[in-house]
Short mmCIF file of C-alpha atoms and ligand atoms in Angstrom, two decimals:
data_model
loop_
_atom_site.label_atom_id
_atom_site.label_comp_id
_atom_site.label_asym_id
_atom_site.label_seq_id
_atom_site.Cartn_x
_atom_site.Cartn_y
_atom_site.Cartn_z
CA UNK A 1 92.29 64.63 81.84
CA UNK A 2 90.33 63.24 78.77
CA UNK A 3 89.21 65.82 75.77
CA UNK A 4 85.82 66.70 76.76
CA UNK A 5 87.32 68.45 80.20
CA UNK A 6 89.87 70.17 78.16
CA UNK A 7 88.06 71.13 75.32
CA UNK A 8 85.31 72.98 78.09
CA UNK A 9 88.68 74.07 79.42
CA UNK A 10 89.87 76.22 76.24
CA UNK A 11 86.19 77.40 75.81
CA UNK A 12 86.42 78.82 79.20
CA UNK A 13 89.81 80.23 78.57
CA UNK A 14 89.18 81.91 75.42
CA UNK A 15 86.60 83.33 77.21
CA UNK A 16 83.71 81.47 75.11
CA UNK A 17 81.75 80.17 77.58
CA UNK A 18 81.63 81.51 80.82
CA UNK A 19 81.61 79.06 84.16
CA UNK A 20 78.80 79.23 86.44
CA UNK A 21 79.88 76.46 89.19
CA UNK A 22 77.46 74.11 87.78
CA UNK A 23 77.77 71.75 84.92
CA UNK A 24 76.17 72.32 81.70
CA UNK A 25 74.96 75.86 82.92
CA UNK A 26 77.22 78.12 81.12
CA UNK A 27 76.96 81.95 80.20
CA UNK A 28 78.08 82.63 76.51
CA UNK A 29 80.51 85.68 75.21
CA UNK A 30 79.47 88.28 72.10
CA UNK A 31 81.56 86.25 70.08
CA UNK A 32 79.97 82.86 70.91
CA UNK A 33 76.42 84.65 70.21
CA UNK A 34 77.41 86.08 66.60
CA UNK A 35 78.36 82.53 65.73
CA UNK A 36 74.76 81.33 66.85
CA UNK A 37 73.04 84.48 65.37
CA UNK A 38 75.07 83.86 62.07
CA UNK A 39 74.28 80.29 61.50
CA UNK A 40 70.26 81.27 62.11
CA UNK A 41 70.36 83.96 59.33
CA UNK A 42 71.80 81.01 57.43
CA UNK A 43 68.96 78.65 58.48
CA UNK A 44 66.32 81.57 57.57
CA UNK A 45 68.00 81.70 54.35
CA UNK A 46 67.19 78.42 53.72
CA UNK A 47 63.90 77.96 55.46
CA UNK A 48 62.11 81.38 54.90
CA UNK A 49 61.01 80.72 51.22
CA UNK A 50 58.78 78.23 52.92
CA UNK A 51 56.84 80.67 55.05
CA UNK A 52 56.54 79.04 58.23
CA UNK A 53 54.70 80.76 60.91
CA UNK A 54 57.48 82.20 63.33
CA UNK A 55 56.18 81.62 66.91
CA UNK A 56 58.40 82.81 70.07
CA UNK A 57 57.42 80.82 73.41
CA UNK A 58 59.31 81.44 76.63
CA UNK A 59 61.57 78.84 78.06
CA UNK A 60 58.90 78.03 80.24
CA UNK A 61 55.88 75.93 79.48
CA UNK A 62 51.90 75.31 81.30
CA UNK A 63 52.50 72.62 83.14
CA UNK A 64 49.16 71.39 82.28
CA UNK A 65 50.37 71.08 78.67
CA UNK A 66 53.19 69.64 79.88
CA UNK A 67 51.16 66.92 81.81
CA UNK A 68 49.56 66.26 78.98
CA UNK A 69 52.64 65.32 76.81
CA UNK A 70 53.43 62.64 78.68
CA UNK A 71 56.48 63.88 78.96
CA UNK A 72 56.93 62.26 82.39
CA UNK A 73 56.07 58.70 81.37
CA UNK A 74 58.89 58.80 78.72
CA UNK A 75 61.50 61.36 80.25
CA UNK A 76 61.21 61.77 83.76
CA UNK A 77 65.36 62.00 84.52
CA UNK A 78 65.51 64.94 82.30
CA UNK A 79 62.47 67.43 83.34
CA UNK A 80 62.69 70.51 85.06
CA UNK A 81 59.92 72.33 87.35
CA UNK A 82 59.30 75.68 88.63
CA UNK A 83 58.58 76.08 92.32
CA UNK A 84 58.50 79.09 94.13
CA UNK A 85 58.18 80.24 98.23
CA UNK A 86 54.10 80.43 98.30
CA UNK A 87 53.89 80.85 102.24
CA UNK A 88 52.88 83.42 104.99
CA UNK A 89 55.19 85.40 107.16
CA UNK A 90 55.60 82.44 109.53
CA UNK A 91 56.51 80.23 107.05
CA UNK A 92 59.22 82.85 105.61
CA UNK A 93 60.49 82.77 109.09
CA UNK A 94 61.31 79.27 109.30
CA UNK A 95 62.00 79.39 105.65
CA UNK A 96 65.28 82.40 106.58
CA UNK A 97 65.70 79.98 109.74
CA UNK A 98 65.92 76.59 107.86
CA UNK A 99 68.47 78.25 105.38
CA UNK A 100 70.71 79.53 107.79
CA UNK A 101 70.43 76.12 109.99
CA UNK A 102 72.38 74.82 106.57
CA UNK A 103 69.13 72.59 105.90
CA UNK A 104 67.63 71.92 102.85
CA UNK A 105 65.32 74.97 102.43
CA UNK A 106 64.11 74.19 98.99
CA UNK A 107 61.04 71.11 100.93
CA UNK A 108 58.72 73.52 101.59
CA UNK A 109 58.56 75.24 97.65
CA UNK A 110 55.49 74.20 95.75
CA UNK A 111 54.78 73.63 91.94
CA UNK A 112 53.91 76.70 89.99
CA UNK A 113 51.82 76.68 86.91
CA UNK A 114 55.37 76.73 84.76
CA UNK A 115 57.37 73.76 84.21
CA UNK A 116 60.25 74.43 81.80
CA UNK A 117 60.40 73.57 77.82
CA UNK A 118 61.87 70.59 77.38
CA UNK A 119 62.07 70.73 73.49
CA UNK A 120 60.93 73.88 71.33
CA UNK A 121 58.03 72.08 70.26
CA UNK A 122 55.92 71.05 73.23
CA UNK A 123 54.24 74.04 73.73
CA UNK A 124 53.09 74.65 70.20
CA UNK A 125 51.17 70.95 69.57
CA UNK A 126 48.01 72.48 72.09
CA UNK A 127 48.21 75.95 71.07
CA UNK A 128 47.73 74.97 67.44
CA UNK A 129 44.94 72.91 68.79
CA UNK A 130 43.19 75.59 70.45
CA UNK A 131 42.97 77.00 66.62
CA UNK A 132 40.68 74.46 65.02
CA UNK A 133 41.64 71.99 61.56
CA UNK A 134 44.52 71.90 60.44
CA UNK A 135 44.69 73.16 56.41
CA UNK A 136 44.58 70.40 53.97
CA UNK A 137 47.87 71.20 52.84
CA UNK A 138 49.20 71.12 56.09
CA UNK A 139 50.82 73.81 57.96
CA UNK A 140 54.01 74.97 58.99
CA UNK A 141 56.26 76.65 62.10
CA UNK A 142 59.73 78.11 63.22
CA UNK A 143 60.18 77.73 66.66
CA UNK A 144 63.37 79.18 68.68
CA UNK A 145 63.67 78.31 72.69
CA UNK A 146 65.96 77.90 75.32
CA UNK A 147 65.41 74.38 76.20
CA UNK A 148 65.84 72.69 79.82
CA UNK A 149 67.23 69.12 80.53
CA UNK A 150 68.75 68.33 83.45
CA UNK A 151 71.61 66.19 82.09
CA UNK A 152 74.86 67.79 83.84
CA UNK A 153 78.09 67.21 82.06
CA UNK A 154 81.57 68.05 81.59
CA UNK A 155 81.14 67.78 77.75
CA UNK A 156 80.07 71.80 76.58
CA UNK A 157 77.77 69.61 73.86
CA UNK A 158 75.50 68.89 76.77
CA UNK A 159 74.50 71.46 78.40
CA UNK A 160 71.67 71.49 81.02
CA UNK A 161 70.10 75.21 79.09
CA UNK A 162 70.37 75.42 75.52
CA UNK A 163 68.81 76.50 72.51
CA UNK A 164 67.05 74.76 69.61
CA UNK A 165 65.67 76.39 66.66
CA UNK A 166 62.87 73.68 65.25
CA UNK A 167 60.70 73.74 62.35
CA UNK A 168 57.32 71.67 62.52
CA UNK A 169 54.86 70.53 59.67
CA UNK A 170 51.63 69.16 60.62
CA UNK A 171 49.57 67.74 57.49
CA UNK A 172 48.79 64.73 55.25
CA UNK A 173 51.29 61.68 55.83
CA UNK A 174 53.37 62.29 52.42
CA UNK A 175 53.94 65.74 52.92
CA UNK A 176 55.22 65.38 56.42
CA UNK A 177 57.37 62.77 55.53
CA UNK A 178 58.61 64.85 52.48
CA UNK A 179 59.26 67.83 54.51
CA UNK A 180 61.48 65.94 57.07
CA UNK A 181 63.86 64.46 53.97
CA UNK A 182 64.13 67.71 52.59
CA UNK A 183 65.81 69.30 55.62
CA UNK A 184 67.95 66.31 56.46
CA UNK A 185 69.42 66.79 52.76
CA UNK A 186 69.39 70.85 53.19
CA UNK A 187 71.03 70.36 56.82
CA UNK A 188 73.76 68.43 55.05
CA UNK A 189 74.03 70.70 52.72
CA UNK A 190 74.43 73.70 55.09
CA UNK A 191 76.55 72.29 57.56
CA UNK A 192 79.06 71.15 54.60
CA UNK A 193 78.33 75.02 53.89
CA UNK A 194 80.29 75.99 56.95
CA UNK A 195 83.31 73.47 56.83
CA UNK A 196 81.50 70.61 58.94
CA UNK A 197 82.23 67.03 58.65
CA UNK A 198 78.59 65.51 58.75
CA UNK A 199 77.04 62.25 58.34
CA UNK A 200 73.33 61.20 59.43
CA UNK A 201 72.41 58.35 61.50
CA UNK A 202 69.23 56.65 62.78
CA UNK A 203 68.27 57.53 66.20
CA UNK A 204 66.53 57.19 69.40
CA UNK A 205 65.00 58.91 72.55
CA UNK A 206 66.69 58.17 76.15
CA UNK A 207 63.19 56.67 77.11
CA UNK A 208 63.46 56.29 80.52
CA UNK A 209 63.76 52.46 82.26
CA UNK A 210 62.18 49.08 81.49
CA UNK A 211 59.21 49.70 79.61
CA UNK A 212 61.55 52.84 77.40
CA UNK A 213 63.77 50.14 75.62
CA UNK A 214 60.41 48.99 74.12
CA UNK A 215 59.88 52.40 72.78
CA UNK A 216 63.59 52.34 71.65
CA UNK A 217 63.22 49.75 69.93
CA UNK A 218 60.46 50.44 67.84
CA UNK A 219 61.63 53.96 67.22
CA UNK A 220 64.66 52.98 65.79
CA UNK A 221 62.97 50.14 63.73
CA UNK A 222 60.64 52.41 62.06
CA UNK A 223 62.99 55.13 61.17
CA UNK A 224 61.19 57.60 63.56
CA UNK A 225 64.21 59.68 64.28
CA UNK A 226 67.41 60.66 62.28
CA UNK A 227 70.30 62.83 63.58
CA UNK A 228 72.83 65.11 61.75
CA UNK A 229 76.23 64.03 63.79
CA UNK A 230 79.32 65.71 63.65
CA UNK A 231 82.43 65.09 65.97
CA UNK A 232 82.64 67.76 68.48
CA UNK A 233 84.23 66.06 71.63
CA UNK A 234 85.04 62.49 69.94
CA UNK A 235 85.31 61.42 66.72
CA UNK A 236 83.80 57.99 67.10
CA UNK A 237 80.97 59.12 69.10
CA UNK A 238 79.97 62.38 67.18
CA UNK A 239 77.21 64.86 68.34
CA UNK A 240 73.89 65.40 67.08
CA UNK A 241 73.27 68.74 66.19
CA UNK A 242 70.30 68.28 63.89
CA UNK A 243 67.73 66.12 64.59
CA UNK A 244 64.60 64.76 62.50
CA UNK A 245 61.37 63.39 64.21
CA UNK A 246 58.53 61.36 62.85
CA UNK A 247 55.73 61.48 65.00
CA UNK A 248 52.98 59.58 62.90
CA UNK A 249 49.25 60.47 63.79
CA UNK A 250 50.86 60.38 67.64
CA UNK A 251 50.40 63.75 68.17
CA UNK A 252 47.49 64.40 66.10
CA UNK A 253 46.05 62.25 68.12
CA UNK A 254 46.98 63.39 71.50
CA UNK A 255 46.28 66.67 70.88
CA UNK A 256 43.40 66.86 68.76
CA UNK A 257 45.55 68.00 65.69
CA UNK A 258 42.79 67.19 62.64
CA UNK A 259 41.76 67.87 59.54
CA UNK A 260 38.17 69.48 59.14
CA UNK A 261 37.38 65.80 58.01
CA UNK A 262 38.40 64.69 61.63
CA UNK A 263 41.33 62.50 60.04
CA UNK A 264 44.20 63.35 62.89
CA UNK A 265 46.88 65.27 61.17
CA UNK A 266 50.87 63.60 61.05
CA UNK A 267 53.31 65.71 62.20
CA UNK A 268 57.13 65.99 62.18
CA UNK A 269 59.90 67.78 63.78
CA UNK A 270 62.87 69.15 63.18
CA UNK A 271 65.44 70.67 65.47
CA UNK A 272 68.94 72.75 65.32
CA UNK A 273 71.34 72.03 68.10
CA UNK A 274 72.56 75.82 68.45
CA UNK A 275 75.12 75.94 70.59
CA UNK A 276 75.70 72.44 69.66
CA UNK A 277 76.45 73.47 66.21
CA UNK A 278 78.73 76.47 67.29
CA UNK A 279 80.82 74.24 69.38
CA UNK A 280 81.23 72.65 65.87
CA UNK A 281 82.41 75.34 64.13
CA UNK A 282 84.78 76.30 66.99
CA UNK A 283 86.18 72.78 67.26
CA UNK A 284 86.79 72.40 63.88
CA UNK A 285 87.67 75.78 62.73
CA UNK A 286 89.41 77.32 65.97
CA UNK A 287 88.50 79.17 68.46
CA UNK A 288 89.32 82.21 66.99
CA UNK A 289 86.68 83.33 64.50
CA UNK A 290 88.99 85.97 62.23
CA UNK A 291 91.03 82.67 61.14
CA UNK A 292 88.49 80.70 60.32
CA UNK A 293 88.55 79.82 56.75
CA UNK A 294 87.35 82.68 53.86
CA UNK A 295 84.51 80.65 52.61
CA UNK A 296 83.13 79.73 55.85
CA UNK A 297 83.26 83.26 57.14
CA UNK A 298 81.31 84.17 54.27
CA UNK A 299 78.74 81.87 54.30
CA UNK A 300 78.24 83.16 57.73
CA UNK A 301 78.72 86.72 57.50
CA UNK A 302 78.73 87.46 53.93
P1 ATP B 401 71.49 63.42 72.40
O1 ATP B 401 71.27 62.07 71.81
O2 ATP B 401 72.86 63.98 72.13
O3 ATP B 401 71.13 63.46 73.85
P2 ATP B 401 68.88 64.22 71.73
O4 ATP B 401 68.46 63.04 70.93
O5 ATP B 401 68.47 64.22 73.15
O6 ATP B 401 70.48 64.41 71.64
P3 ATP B 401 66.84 65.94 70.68
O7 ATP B 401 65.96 65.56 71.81
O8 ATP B 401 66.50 65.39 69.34
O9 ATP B 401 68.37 65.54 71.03
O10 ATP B 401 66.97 67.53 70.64
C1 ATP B 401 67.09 68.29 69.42
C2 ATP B 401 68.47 68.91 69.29
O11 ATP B 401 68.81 69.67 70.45
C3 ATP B 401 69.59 67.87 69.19
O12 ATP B 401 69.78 67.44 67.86
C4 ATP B 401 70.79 68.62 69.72
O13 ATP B 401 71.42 69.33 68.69
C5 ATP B 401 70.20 69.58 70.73
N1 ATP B 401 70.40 69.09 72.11
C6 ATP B 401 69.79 68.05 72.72
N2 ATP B 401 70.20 67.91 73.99
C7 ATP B 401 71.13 68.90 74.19
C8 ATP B 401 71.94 69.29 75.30
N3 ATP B 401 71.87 68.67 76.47
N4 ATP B 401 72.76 70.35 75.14
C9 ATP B 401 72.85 71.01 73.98
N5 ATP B 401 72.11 70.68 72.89
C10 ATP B 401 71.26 69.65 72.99
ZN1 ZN B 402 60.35 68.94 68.24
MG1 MG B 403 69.36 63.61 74.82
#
């Protein structure tokens, strides 16, 4: 048995996580919940004195906005739809029929209007749109969402529903860039906070197939993306549970993010792993949360 099984092994046994049957699908305990509820006061704590615009959205997204994203160009291995029984009595009939004939049932379910978030982001790029310019000074918002990949796995760092708390600036080019440094040095700072081992890395998207590698490529030659890594299930691969996106005039672009000058705004991301980064803590501090160490426990809960 290698150490991701058995490390998803003791979460289950300590009663952390909580098996479902399927991989990456997990529920989570009180205790596993105050972790991730502690480390967001922390993050508030360090972000509020910016006063971002807080904005909630639903784990589910218009899948007209999502169409728009392009989403499926660049990831279409990892997105997740909503479909739902939109039939008459007959069809329910066969539909009861074809599920107790042991067939596959699920054919005759169409597309809904809701396709699930695939980062906390997405949905907020066309609903800031919808407002008109963007300030000259650029503005800023907190995000929180559960999040839906389909990326099954035995490692508890990759989970198939899972939360991400993101902030985004959309403004002038400097400023964007600015704002994305100064969280990669405060997410240092707060993860070293809590007791984590931490190092940042340049990154890139899973883009999917031929054409993706292109995309790869030139992400990771222009520095577009940047992850916070900390060993969770390996030490020589190490998990990213921060990461920091560049998106250039991309988005202002695709969306119709401008200035009242017209100039498309730049924009930048960035995203908490959350139940990433409490799988960190655990891992490296225990499972047990009273014997974690004095100072981390009072970072956390003061
Ligand atoms: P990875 O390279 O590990 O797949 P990613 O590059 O796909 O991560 P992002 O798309 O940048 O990650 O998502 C933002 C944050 O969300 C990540 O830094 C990570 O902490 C978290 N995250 C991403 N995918 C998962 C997952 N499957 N399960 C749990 N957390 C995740
Ligand atoms: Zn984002
Ligand atoms: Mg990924």
């Amino acid at each position: 048995m290698d150490m991701q099984v058995s490390f998803l092994d003791r979460l289950f046994e300590a009663g952390l996580l909580i098996e479902t049957g399927v991989d990456g699908l997990y529920g989570r305990s009180g205790q596993f919940e105050d972790v991730i509820a502690a480390f967001e006061r922390l993050i508030d704590r360090t972000g509020g004195p910016d006063g971002a615009e807080a904005i909630r959205f639903p784990p589910g997204m218009n899948r007209a906005y999502f169409e728009a994203s392009g989403y499926m160009k660049s990831f279409p291995q990892l997105a997740g739809t909503i479909h739902s029984f939109c039939g008459c009595e007959l069809d329910h009939v066969s539909l009861l029929k074809c599920m107790e004939d042991g067939q596959d049932w699920t054919k005759g379910q169409e597309a809904t209007d809701i396709v699930l978030t695939p980062a906390a982001c997405y949905p907020l790029y066309p609903t800031i749109a919808k407002r008109g310019a963007v300030k000259a000074g650029g503005q800023l918002y907190d995000l929180q969402s559960y999040c839906f990949r389909h990326e099954p796995s035995k490692d508890p760092a990759r989970q198939q529903l899972f939360r991400m708390r993101e902030y985004v600036f959309m403004g002038p080019q400097d400023q964007v860039m600015a704002f994305r440094q100064r969280w990669m040095d405060r997410g240092t700072e707060m993860m070293r906070s809590v007791g984590l081992d931490v190092h940042i890395d340049v990154a890139n998207d899973p883009f999917f197939g031929r054409a993706g590698r292109l995309l790869v490529n030139n992400q990771r030659d222009q520095n577009l993306k940047f992850e916070l890594l900390i060993p969770i299930t390996s030490v020589e691969k190490p998990t990213a549970c921060m990461s920091f996106n560049y998106h250039q005039d991309q988005f202002g672009l695709k969306w119709g993010l401008h200035f009242e000058s017209g100039e498309p705004v730049h924009t930048a991301c960035v995203g908490f792993g959350l139940e990433r980064i409490a799988l960190a803590l655990f891992h490296t501090h225990g499972l047990d949360v009273a014997e974690w160490p004095d100072d981390v426990r009072r970072v956390l809960w003061g």
